[in-house]
Short mmCIF file of C-alpha atoms in Angstrom, two decimals:
data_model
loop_
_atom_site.label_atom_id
_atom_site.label_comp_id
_atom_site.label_asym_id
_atom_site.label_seq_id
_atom_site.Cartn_x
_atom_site.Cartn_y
_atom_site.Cartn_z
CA UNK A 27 0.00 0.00 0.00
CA UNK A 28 1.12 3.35 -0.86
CA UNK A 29 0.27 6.67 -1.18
CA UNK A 30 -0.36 7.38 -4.32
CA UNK A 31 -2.94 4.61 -4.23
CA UNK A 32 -4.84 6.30 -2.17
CA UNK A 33 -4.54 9.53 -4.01
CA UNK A 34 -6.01 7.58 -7.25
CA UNK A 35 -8.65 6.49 -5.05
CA UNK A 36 -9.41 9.72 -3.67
CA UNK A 37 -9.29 11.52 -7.14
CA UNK A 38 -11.45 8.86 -8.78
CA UNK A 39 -14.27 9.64 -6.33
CA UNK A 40 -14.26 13.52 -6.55
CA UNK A 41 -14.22 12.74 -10.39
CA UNK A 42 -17.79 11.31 -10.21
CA UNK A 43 -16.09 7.38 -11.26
CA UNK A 44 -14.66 9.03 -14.30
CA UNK A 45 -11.15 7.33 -14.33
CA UNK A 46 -10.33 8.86 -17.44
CA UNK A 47 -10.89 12.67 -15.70
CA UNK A 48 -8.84 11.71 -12.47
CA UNK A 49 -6.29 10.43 -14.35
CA UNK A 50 -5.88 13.52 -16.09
CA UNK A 51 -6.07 15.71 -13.23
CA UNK A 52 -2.91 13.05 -11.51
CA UNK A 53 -1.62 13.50 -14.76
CA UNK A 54 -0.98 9.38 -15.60
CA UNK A 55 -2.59 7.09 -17.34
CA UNK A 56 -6.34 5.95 -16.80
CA UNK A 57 -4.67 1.95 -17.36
CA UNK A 58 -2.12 2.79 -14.74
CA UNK A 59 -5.27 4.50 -11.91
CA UNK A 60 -6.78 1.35 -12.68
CA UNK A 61 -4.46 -0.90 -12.00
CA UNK A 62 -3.19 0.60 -8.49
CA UNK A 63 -6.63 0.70 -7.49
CA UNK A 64 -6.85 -3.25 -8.27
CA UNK A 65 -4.35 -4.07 -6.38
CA UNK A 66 -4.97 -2.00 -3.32
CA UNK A 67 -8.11 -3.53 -3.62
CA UNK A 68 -6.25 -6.80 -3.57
CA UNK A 69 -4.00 -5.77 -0.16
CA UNK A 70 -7.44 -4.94 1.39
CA UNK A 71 -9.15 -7.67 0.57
CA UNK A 72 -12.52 -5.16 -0.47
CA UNK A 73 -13.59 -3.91 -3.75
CA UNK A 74 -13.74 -0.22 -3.41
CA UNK A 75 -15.92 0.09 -6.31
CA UNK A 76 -18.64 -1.29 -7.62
CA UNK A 77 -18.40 -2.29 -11.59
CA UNK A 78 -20.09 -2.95 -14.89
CA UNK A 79 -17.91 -4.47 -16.89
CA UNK A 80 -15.01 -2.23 -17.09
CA UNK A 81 -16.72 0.89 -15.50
CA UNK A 82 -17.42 1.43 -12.23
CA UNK A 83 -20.71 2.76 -11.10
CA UNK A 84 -20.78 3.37 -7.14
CA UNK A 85 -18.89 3.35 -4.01
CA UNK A 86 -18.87 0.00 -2.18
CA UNK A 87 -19.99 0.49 1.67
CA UNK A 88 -16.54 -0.66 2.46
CA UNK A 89 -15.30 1.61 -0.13
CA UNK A 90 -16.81 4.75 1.80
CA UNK A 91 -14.83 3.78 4.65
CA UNK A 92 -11.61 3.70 3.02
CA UNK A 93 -12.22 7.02 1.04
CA UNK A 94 -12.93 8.72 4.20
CA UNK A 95 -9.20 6.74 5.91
CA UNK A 96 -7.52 7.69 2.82
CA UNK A 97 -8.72 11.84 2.41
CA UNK A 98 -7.47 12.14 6.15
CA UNK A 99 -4.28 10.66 5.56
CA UNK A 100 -3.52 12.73 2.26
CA UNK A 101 -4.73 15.67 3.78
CA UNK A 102 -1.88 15.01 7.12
CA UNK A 103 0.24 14.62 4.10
CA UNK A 104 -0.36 17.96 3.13
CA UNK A 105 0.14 19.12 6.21
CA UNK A 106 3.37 17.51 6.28
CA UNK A 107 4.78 19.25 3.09
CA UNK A 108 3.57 22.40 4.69
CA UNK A 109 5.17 21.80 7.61
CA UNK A 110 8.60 21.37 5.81
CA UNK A 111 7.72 24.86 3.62
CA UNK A 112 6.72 26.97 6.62
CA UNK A 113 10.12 26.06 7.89
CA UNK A 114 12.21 26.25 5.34
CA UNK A 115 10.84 29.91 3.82
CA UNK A 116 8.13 31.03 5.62
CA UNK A 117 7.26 34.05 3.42
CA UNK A 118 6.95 32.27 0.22
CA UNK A 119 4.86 29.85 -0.78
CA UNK A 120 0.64 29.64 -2.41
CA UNK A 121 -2.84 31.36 -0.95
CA UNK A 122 -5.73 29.90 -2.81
CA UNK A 123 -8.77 31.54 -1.70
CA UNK A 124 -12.89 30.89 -2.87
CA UNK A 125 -15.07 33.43 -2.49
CA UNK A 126 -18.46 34.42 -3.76
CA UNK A 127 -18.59 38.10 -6.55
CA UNK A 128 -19.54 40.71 -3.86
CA UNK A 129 -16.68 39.70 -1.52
CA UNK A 130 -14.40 39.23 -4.17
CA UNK A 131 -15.17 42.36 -5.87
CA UNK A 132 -16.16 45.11 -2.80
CA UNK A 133 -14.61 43.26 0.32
CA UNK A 134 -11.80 41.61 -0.72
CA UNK A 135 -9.68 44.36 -2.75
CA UNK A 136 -8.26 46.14 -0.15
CA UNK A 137 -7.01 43.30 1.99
CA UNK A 138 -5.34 41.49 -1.23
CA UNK A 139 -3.52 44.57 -1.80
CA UNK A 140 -2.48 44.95 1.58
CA UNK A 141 -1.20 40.93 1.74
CA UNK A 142 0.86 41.54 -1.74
CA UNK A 143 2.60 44.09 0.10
CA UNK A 144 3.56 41.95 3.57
CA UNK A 145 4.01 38.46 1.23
CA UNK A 146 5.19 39.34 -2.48
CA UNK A 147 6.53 36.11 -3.07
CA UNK A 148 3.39 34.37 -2.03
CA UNK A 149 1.54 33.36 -5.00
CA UNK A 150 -2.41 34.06 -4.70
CA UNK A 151 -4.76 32.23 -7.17
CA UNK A 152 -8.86 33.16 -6.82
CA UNK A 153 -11.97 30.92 -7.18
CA UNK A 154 -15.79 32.51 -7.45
CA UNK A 155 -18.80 30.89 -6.95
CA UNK A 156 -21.63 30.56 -4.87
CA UNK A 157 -21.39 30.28 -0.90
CA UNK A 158 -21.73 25.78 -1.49
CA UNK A 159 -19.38 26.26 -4.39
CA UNK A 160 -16.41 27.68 -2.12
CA UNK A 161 -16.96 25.51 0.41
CA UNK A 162 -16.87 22.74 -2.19
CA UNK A 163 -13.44 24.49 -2.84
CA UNK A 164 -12.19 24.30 0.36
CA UNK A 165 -13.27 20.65 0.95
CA UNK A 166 -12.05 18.90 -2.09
CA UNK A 167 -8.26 20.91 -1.03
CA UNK A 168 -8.68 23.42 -4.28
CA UNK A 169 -9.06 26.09 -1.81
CA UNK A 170 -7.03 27.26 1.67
CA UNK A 171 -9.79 28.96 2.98
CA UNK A 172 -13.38 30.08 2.01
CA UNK A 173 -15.09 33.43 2.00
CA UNK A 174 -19.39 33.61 2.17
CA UNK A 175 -22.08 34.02 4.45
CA UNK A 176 -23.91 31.64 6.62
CA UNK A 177 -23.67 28.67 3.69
CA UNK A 178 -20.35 27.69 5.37
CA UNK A 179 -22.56 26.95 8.66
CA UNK A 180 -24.05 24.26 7.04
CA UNK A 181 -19.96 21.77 6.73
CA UNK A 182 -19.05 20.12 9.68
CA UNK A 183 -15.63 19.92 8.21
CA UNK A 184 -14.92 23.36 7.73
CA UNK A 185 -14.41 25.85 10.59
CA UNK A 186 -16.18 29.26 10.68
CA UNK A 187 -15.07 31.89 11.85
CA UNK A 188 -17.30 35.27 11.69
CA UNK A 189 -15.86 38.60 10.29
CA UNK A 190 -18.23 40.89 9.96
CA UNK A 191 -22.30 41.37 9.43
CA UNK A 192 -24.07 43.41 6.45
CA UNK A 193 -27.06 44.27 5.41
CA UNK A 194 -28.94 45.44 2.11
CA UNK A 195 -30.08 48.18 0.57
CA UNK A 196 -32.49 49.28 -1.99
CA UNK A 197 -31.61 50.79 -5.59
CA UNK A 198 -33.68 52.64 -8.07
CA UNK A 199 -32.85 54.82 -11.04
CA UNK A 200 -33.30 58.30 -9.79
CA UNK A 201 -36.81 60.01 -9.35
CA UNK A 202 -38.11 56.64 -8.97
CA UNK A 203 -41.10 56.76 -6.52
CA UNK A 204 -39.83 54.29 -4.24
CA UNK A 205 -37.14 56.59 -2.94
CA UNK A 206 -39.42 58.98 -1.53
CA UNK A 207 -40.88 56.25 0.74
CA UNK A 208 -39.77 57.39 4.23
CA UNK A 209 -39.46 55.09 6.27
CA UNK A 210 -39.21 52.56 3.60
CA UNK A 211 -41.45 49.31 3.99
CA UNK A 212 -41.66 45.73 2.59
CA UNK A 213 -45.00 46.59 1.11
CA UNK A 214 -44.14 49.67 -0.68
CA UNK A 215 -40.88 47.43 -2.10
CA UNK A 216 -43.41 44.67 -2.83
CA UNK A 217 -45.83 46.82 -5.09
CA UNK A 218 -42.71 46.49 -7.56
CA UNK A 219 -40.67 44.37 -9.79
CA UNK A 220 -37.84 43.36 -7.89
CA UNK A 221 -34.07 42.65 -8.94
CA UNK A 222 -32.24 40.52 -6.37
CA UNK A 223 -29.69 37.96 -6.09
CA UNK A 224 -30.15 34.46 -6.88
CA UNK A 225 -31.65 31.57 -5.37
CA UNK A 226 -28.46 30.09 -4.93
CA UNK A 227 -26.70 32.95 -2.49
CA UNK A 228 -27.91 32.28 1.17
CA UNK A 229 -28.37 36.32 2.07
CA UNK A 230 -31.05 36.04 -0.55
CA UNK A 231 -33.22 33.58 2.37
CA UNK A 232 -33.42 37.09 4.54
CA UNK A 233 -35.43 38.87 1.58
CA UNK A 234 -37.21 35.65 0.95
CA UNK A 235 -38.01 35.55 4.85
CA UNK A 236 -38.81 39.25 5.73
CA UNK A 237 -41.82 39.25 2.81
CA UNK A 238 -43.31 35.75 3.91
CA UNK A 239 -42.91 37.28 7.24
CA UNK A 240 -45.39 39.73 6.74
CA UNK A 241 -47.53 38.04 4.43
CA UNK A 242 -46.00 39.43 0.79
CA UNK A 243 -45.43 37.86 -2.53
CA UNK A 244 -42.62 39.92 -4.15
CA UNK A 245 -42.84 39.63 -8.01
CA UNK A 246 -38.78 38.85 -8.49
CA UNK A 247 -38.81 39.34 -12.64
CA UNK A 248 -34.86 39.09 -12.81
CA UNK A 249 -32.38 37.08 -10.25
CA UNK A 250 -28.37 37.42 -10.59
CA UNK A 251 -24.94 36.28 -8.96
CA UNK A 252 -23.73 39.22 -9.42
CA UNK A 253 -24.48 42.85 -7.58
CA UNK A 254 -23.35 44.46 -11.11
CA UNK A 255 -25.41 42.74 -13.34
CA UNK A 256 -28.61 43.81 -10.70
CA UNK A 257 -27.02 47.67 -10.86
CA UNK A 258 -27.29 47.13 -14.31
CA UNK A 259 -30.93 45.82 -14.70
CA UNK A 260 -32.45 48.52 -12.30
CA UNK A 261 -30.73 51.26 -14.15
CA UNK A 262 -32.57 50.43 -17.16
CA UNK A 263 -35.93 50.50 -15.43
CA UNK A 264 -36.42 46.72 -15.30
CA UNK A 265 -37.37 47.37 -11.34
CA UNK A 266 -36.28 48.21 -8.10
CA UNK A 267 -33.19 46.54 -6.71
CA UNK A 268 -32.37 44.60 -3.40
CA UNK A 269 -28.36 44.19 -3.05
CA UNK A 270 -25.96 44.00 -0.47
CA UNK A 271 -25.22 47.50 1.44
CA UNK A 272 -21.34 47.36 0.71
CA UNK A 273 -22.17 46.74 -3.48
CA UNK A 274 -23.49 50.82 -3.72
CA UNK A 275 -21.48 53.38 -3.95
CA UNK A 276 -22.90 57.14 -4.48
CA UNK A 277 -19.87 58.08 -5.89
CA UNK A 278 -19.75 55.35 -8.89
CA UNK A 279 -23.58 54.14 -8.79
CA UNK A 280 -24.69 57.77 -9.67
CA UNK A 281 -27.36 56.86 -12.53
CA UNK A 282 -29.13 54.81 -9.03
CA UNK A 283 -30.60 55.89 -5.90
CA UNK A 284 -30.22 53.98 -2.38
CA UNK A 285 -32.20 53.69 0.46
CA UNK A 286 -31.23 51.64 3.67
CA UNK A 287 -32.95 48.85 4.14
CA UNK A 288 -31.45 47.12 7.49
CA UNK A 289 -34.54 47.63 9.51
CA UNK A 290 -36.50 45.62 6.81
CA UNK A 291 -34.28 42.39 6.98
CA UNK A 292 -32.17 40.17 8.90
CA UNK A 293 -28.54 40.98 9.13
CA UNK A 294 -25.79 38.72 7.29
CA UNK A 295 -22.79 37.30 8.25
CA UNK A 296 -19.69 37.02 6.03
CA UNK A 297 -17.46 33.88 7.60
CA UNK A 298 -13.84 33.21 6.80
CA UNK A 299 -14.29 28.69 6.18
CA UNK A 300 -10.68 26.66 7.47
CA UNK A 301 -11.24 22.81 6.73
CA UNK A 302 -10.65 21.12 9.76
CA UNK A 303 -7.40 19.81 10.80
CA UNK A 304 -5.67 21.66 8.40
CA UNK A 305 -2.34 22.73 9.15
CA UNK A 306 -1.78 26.50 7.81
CA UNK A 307 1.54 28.71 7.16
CA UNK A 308 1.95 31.32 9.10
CA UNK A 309 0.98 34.17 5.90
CA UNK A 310 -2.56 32.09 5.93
CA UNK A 311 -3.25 33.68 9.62
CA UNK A 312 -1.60 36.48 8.47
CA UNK A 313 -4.09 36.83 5.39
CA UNK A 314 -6.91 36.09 7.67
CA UNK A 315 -6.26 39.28 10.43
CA UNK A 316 -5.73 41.13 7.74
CA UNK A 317 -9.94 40.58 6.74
CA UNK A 318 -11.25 40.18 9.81
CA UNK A 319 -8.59 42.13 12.63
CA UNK A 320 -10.33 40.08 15.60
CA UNK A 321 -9.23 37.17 13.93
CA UNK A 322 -5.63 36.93 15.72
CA UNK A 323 -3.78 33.82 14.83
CA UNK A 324 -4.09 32.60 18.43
CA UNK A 325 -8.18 32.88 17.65
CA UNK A 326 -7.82 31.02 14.66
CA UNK A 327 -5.23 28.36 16.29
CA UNK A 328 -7.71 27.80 18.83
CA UNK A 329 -10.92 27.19 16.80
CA UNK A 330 -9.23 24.51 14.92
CA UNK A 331 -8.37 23.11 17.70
CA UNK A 332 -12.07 22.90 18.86
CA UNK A 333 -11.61 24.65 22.12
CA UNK A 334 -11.45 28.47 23.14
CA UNK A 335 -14.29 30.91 23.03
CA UNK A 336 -16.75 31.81 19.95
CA UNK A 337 -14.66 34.77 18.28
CA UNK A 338 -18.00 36.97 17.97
CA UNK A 339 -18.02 40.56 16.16
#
C-alpha cells in the first residue's frame, strides 16, 4: 500500500467514477489508476468500487470507509509538506482563496492589496462561486480557505469563523417613486418588480423571509450572482433593486438611488471557512487578520483546535 494509491482512489471519487478525468487531473494514465486501485483492492481484501464491466458505477460500503481513511491521511500529508515549507521559507509559498462576486469584488480588494505588500513572493490564485461552491473548494483541497455568508454553517468539516455582518439596501434609477418612501417598507418594495440575487446565495433567504414574514409575494422578474449585473438591470428601469449594502457606492452608482434597508431584513454574516485539521503557514493567519482584525492567529489556532471561546463581532 502506498500513497499514491490512495490519491487515485481519492481523485477517482471527486471525479464522479470518471477514471479517465482523475487520471488527467494526476496526470498518468487511466490503465495505470486502474491498476493501483486493483491491487490495493487486492491488499485490502474489499472492492472499493462497484463495476459494470469495465466501469465502475458506485462506491462499495466498504469503499466509503476507506475514502474517508484515505482523504485524512492525504490531507496530514499535506500538512506535512507544509510543515517542511513553513520552515524552510516562511514568506513564500501559495494562498488559494474561494469566495463568492460581492466579496471578491467590494470586500476583498483592499485586503489582497495589503497581503501583496507583507508576502510578495506568495503566490495568490482566486476561485468565485456561490457560498456551497467555495466551500466545495475548500473541501475537495482546491481552496485554503473560504469566503461567504452563513452557507459555510451548514460543513461540519470546515471551521467558521465570523468577520463581519451586512445588510442590504435598496436601488432605483433616480426620481423613482420608491425613494421617496420614508421610512421605507416591505410593502411599498413589494408593489414592484424586484431585482435581487439568486436563489443560490444564502443572504437572498433574509429577503425571501422578511416578505413571507409579513404576508407578501414579491414579483422577483430578474435574479443574478452578481451585484453588477442587478445595478445594471435597475438602471434600465427593469425594477427596483435589493443588493448588499457594501455593493453601492454614491460616488460610482450615480445613474441609481439607495435607500437603507437594514430595519427591513435580517442581518448577514460574512465567515472566513478553514477545513478542519488543516495545518496552515503562518501568511494564511496572516491573510486572515488582515480581513477580519479580531481574527488573531491565536483565535484562529484555537478554533481549529475545537476549544477556546466563539470569536464573535
Amino acid at each position: 500500500m502506498n500513497i499514491q494509491q490512495l490519491r487515485y482512489v481519492f481523485e477517482v471519487a471527486r471525479h464522479g467514477l470518471n477514471v479517465s478525468e482523475a487520471a488527467e487531473a494526476l496526470f498518468t494514465s487511466q490503465p495505470g489508476v486502474s491498476k493501483q486501485i486493483r491491487l490495493l483492492e487486492d491488499e485490502l481484501g474489499v472492492e472499493i468500487f462497484v463495476r459494470h464491466g469495465k466501469r465502475l458505477i458506485a462506491i462499495t460500503e466498504p469503499g466509503r470507509q476507506v475514502l474517508l481513511i484515505a482523504e485524512r491521511m492525504l490531507l496530514d500529508v499535506e500538512n506535512l509538506r507544509k510543515v517542511g515549507a513553513e520552515f524552510s521559507n516562511e514568506a513564500t509559498g501559495s494562498l488559494s482563496i474561494a469566495f463568492t462576486h460581492t466579496q471578491a469584488r467590494y470586500a476583498l480588494p483592499r485586503v489582497v492589496q495589503a497581503f501583496m505588500a507583507r508576502y510578495p513572493n506568495v503566490r495568490l490564485s482566486f476561485h468565485q462561486g456561490n457560498p456551497k461552491q467555495v466551500c466545495e473548494y475548500v473541501l475537495s483541497g482546491v481552496a485554503d480557505i473560504a469566503i461567504a455568508t452563513e452557507a459555510i454553517a451548514e460543513h461540519e468539516d470546515i471551521v467558521m469563523l465570523p468577520c463581519y455582518q451586512w445588510n442590504r439596501c435598496v436601488i432605483a434609477p433616480q426620481r423613482h417613486p420608491i425613494l421617496s418612501e420614508h421610512p421605507l417598507t416591505l410593502e411599498a418594495i413589494a408593489r414592484y418588480p424586484l431585482v435581487t440575487y439568486d436563489f443560490a446565495f444564502t443572504g437572498r433567504n433574509r429577503i425571501n423571509e422578511a416578505f413571507t414574514g409579513r404576508g407578501l409575494r414579491p414579483n422577483v422578474i430578474l435574479t443574478a450572482i452578481d451585484s453588477d449585473v442587478i445595478k445594471t438591470y435597475v438602471a434600465m428601469g427593469l425594477g427596483v433593486g435589493i443588493l448588499a449594502r457594501m455593493a453601492y457606492d454614491a460616488a460610482v452608482d450615480k445613474d441609481l438611488g439607495m435607500l437603507d434597508a437594514a430595519h427591513l431584513f435580517e442581518s448577514s454574516t460574512t465567515r472566513i471557512g478553514v477545513r478542519r485539521n488543516a495545518w496552515l503557514r503562518g501568511y494564511v493567519y496572516a491573510f486572515i487578520e488582515i480581513f477580519a482584525p479580531h481574527l488573531s492567529r491565536r483565535v484562529v489556532e484555537l478554533a481549529l483546535a475545537g476549544g477556546g471561546e466563539d470569536p464573535g463581532l
